[in-house]
PDB file of C-alpha atoms in Angstrom:
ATOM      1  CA  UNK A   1     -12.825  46.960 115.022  1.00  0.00           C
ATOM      2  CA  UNK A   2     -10.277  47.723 117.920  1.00  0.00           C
ATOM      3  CA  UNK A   3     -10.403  50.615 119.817  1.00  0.00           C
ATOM      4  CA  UNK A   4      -7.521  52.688 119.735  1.00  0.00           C
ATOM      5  CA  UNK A   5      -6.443  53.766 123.033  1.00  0.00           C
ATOM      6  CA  UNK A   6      -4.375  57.502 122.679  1.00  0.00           C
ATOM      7  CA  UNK A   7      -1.857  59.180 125.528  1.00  0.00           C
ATOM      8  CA  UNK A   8      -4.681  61.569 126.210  1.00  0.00           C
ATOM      9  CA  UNK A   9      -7.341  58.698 127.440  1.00  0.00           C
ATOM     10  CA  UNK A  10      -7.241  59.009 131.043  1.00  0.00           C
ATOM     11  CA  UNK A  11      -8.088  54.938 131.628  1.00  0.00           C
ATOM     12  CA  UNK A  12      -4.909  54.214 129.847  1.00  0.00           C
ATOM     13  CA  UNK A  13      -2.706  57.566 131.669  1.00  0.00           C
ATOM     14  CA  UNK A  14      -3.676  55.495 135.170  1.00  0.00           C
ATOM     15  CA  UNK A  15      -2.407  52.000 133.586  1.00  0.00           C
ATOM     16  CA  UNK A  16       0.994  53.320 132.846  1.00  0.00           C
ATOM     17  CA  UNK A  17       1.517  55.429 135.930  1.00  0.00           C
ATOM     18  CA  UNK A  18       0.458  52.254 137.901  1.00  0.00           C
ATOM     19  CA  UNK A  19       2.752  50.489 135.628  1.00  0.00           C
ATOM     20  CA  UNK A  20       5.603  52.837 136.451  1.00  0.00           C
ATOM     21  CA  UNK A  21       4.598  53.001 139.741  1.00  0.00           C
ATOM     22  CA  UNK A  22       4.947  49.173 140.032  1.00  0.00           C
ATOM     23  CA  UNK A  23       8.297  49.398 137.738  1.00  0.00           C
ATOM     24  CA  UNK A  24      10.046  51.477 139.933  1.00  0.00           C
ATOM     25  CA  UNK A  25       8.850  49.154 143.627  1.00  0.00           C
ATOM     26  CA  UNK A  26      10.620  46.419 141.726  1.00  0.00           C
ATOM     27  CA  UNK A  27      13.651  48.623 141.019  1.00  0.00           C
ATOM     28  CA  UNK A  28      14.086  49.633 144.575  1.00  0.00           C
ATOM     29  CA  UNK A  29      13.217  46.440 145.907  1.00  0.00           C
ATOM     30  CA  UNK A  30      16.323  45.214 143.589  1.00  0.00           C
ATOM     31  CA  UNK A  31      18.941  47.746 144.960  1.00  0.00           C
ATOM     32  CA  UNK A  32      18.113  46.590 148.643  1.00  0.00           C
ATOM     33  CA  UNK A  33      19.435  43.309 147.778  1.00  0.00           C
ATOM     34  CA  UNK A  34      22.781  44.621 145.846  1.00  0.00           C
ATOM     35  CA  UNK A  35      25.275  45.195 148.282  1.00  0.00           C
ATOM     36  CA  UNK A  36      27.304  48.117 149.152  1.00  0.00           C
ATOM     37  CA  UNK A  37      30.151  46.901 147.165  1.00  0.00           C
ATOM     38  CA  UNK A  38      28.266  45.656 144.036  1.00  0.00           C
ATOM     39  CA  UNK A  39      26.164  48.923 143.987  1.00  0.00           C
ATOM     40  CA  UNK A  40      30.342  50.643 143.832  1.00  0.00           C
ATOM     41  CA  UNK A  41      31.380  48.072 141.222  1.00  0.00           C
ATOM     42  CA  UNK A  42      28.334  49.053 139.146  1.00  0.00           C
ATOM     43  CA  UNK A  43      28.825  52.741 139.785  1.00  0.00           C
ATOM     44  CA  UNK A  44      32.589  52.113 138.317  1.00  0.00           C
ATOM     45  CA  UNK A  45      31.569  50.324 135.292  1.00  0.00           C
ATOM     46  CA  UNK A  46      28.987  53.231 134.293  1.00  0.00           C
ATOM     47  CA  UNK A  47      32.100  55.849 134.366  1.00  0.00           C
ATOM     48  CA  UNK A  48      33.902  53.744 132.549  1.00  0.00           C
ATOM     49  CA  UNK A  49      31.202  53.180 129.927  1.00  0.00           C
ATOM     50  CA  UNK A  50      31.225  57.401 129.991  1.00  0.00           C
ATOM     51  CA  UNK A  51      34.594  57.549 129.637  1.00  0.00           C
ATOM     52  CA  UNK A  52      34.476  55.340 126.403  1.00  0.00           C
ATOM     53  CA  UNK A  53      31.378  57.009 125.000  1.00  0.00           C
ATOM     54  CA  UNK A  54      33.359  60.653 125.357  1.00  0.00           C
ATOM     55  CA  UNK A  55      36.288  59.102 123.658  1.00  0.00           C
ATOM     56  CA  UNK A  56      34.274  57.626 120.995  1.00  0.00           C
ATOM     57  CA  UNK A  57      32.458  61.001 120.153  1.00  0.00           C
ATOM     58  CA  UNK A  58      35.637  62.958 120.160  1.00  0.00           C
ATOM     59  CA  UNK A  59      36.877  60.412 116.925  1.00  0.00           C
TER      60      UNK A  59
ATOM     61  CA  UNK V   1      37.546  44.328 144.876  1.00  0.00           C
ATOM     62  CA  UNK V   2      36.175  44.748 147.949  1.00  0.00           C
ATOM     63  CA  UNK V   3      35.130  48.273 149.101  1.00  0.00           C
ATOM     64  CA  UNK V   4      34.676  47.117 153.086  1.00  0.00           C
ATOM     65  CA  UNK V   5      38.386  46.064 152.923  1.00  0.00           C
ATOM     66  CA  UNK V   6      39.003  49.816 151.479  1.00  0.00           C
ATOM     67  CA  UNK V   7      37.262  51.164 154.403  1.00  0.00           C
ATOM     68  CA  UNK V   8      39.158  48.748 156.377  1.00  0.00           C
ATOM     69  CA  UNK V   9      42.151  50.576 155.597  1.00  0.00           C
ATOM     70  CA  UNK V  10      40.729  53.912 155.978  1.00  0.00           C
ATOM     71  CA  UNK V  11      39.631  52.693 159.526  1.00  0.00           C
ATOM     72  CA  UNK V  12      43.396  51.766 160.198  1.00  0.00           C
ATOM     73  CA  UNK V  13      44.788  55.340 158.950  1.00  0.00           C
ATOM     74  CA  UNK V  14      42.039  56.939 161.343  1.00  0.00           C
ATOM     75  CA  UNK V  15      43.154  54.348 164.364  1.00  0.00           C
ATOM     76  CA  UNK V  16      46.687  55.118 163.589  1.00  0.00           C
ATOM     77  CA  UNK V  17      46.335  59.129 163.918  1.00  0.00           C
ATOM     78  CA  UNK V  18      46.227  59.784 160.357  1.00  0.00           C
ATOM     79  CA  UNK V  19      43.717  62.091 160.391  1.00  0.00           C
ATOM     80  CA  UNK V  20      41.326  63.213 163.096  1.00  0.00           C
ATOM     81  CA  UNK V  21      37.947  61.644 161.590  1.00  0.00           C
ATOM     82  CA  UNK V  22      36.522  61.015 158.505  1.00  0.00           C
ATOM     83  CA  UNK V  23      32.825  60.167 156.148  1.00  0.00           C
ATOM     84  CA  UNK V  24      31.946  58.966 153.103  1.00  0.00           C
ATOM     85  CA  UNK V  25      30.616  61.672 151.365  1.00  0.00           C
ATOM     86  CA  UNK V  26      30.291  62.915 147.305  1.00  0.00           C
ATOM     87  CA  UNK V  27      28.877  60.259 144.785  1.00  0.00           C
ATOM     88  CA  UNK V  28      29.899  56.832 146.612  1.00  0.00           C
ATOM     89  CA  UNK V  29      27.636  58.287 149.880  1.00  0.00           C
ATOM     90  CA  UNK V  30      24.288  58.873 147.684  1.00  0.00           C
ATOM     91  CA  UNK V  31      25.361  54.972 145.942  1.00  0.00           C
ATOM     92  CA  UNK V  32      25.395  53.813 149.452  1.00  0.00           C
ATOM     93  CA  UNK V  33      22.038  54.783 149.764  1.00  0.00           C
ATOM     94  CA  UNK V  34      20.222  54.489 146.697  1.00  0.00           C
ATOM     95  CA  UNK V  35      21.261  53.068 143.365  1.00  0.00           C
ATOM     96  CA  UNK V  36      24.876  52.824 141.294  1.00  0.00           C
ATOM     97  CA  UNK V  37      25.266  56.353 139.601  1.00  0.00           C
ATOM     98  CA  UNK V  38      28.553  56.639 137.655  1.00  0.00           C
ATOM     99  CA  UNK V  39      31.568  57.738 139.839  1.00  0.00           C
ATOM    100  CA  UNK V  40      34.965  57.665 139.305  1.00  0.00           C
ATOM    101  CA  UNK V  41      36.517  57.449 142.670  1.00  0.00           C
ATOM    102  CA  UNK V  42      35.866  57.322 146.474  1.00  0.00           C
ATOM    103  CA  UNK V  43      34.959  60.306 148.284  1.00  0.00           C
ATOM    104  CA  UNK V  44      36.446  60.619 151.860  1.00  0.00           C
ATOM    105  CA  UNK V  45      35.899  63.710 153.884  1.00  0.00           C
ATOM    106  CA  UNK V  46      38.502  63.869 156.756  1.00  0.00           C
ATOM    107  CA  UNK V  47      38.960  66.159 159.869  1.00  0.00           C
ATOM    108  CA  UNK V  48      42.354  67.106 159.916  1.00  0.00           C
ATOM    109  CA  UNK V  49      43.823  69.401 162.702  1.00  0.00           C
ATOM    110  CA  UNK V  50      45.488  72.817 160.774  1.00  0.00           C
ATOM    111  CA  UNK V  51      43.430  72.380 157.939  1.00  0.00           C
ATOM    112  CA  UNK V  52      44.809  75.127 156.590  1.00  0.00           C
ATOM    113  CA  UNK V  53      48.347  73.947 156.654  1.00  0.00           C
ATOM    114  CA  UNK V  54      49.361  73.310 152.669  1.00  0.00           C
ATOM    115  CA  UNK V  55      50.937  69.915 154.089  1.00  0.00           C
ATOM    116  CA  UNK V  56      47.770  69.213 155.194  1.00  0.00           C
ATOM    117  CA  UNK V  57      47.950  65.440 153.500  1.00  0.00           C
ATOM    118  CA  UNK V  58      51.207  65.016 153.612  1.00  0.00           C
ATOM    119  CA  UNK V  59      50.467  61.852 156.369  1.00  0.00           C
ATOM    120  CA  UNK V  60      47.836  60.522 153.676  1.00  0.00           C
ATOM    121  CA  UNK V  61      50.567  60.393 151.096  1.00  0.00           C
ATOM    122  CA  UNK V  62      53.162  58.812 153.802  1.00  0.00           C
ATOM    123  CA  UNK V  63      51.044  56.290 155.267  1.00  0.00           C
ATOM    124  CA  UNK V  64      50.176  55.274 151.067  1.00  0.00           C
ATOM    125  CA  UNK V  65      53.995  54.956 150.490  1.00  0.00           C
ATOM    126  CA  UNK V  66      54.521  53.223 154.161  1.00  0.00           C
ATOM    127  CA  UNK V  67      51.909  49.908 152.659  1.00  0.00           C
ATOM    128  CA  UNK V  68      52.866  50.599 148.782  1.00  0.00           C
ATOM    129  CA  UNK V  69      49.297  52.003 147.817  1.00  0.00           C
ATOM    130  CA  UNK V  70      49.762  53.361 144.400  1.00  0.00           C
ATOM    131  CA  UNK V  71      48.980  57.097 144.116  1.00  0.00           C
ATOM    132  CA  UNK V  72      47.825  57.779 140.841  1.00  0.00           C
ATOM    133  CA  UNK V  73      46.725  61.606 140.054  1.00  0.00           C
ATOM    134  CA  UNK V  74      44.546  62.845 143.137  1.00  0.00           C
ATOM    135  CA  UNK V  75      43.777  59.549 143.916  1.00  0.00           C
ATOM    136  CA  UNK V  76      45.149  56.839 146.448  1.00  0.00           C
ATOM    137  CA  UNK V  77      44.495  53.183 145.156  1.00  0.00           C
ATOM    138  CA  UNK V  78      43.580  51.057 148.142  1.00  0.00           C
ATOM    139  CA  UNK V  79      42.054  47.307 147.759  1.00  0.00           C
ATOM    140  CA  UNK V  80      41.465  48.412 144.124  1.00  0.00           C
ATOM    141  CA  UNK V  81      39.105  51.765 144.469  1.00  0.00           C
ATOM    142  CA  UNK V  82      40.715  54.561 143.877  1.00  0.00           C
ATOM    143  CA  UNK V  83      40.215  57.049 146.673  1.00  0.00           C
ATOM    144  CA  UNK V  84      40.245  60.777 146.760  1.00  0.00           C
ATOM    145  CA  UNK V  85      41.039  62.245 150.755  1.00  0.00           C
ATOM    146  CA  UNK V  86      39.369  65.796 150.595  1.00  0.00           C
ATOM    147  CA  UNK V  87      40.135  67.633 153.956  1.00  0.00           C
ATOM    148  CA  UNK V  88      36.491  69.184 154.874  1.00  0.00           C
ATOM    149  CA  UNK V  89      36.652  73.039 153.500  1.00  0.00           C
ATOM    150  CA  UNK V  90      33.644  74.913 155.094  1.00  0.00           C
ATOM    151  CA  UNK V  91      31.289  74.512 158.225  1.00  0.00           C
ATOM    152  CA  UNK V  92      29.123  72.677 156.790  1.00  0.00           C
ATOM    153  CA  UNK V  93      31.325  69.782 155.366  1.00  0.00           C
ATOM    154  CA  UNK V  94      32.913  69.693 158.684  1.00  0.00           C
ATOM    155  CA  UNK V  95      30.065  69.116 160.306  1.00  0.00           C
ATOM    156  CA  UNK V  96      28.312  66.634 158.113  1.00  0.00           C
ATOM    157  CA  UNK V  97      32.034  64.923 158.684  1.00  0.00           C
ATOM    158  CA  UNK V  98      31.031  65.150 162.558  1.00  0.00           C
ATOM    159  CA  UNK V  99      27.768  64.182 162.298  1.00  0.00           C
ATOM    160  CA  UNK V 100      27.981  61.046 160.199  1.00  0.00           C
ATOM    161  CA  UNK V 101      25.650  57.970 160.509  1.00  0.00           C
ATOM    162  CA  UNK V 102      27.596  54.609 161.251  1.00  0.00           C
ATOM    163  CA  UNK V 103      26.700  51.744 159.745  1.00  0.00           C
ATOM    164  CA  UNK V 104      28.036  48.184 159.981  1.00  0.00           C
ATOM    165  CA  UNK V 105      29.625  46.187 156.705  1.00  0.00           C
ATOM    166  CA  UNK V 106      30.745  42.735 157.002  1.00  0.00           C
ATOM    167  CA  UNK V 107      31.940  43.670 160.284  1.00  0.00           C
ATOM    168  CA  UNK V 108      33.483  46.642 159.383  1.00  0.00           C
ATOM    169  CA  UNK V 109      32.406  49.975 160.687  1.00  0.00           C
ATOM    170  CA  UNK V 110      31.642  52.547 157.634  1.00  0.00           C
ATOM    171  CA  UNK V 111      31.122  56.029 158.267  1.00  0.00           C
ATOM    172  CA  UNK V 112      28.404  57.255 155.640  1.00  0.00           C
ATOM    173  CA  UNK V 113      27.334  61.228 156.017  1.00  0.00           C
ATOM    174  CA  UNK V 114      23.595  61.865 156.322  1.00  0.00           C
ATOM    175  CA  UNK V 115      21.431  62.270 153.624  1.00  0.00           C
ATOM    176  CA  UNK V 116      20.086  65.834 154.706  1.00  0.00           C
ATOM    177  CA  UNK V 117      24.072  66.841 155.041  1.00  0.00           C
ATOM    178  CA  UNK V 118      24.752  65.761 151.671  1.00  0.00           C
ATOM    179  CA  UNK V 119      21.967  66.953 150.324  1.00  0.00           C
ATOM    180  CA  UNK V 120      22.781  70.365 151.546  1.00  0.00           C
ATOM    181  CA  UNK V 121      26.165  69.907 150.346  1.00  0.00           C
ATOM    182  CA  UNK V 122      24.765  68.856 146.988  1.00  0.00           C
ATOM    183  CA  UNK V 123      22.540  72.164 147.187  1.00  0.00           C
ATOM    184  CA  UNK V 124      25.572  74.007 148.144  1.00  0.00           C
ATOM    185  CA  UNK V 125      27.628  72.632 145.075  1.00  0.00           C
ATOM    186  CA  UNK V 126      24.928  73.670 142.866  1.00  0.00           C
ATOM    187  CA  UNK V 127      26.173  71.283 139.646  1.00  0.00           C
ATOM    188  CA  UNK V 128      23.312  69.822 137.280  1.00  0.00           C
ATOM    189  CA  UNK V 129      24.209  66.330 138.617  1.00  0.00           C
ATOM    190  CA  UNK V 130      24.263  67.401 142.302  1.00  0.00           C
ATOM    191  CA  UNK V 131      20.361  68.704 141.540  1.00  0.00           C
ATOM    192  CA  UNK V 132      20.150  65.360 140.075  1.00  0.00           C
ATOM    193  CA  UNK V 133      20.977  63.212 142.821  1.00  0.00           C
ATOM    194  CA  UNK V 134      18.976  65.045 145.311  1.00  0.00           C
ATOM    195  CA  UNK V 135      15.948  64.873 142.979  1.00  0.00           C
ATOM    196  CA  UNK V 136      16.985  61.226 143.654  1.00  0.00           C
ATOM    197  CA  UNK V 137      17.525  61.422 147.536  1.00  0.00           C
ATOM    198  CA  UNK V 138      13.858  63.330 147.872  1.00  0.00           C
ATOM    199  CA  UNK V 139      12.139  60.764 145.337  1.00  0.00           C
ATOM    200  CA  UNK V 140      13.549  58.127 147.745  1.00  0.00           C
ATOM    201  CA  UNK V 141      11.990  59.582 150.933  1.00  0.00           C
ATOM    202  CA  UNK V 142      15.678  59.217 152.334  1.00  0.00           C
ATOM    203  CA  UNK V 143      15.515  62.985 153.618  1.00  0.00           C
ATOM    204  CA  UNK V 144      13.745  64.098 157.043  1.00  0.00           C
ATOM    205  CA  UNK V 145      12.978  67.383 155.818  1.00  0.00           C
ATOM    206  CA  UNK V 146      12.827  69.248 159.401  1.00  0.00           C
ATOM    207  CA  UNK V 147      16.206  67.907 159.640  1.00  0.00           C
ATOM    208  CA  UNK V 148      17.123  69.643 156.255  1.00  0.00           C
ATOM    209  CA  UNK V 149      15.881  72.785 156.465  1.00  0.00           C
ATOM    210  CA  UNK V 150      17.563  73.088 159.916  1.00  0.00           C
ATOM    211  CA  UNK V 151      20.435  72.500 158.840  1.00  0.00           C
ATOM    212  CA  UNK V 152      20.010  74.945 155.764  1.00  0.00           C
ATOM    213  CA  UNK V 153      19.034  77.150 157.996  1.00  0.00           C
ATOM    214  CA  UNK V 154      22.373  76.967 159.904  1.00  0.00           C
ATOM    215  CA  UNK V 155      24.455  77.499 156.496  1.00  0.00           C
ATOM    216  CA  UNK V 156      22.472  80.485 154.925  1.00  0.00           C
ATOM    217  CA  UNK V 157      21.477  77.750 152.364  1.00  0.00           C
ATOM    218  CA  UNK V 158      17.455  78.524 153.254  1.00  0.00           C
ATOM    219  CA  UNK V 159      17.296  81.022 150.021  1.00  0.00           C
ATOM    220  CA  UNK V 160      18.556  78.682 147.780  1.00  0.00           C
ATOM    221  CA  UNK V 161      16.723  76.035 148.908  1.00  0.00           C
ATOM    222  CA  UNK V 162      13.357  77.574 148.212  1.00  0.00           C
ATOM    223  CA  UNK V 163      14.802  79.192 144.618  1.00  0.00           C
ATOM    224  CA  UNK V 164      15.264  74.923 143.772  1.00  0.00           C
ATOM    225  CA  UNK V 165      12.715  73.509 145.554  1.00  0.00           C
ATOM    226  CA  UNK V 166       9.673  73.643 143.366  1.00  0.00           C
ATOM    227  CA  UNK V 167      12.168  71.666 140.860  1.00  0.00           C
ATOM    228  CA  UNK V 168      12.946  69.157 143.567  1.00  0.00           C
ATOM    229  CA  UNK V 169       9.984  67.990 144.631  1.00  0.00           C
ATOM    230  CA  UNK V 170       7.366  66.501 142.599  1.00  0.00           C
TER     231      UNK V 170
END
């Protein structure tokens, strides 16, 4: 029968903080290589995708 | 869409008397350094002599009509980005105006302001998303905190720093 691991089992708290640990390395290690002006376009795109969602909600 | 050849311009309008100075500061300034957050415009601080004057960017709005930049709102639209010219309004925007870090874009000099100025700034501002981004700055280990907490110091900002810290810093 498997063991069923639970948020409260300290062996599996140290996996996922590793994990997010690791997740987050990657992330940064991915905005290094954006540039300046892709980081802007991005930054653009996500107000616009704001914009939208408060125009949506007030329908 | 290039933003260098919008600082490009801004370069120009600084060469060309414009205005005194100027830094990136606001929400394109923390992109510069960390990640894309949403922003609507770009942010440029400038030094202007009689900042008091209520014609104060009347040159901005000359020099936009001069190369047939269209103004739309608040905003100038140059290469594409919309930008927004804020004279600097206290000490300690002037300052982090002074004080900016240069860095070098495809040739192009960019004047970005400091991480400890704008986090101050942000500290100063006091908005949920300004406590946001320097949650964001700190997590990044982009702040020299002796730096910081001088220049807190320097704006009575030292009280409010340690009211916010403890939900700052993890």
């Amino acid at each position: 029968m498997e063991e069923k691991q639970t948020s409260s089992d300290p062996v599996n708290e140290e996996i996922w903080r590793e994990r997010i640990a690791k997740t987050k390395r990657m992330f940064r290690s991915a905005q290094q290589t954006l540039s300046f002006n892709e980081k802007m376009k991005i930054a653009f795109a996500l107000s616009e995708r704001d914009s939208q969602i408060r125009k949506a909600k007030k329908k | 869409m290039n933003i260098v050849e919008t600082i490009e311009i801004v370069n120009e309008m600084r060469a060309e008397k414009v205005f005194e100075n100027y830094a990136l500061g606001g929400a394109s300034a923390v992109i510069f350094y960390t990640e894309p957050i949403a922003t609507e415009d770009v942010d440029i601080f400038i030094s202007i002599k009689n900042a008091n004057d209520l014609t104060v960017l009347t040159p901005i709005y000359e020099y936009a009509a001069k190369h047939n930049f269209p103004v739309k709102a608040e905003h100038i639209v140059i290469k594409g980005f919309p930008v927004q010219f804020l004279p600097t309004f206290n000490n300690l925007t002037a300052e982090a105006a002074e004080n900016a870090a240069e860095f070098e874009l495809e040739n192009v000099i960019v004047r970005v302001m400091r991480p400890e100025y704008l986090t101050a700034i942000m500290l100063d501002t006091g908005r949920t998303k300004d406590f946001l981004r320097i949650s964001l700055f700190l997590e990044s280990d982009l702040v020299n905190m002796k730096e910081l907490e001088e220049i807190l110091s320097r704006h009575d900002l030292s009280e409010k720093w340690k009211k916010n810290k403890h939900r700052l810093i993890r």
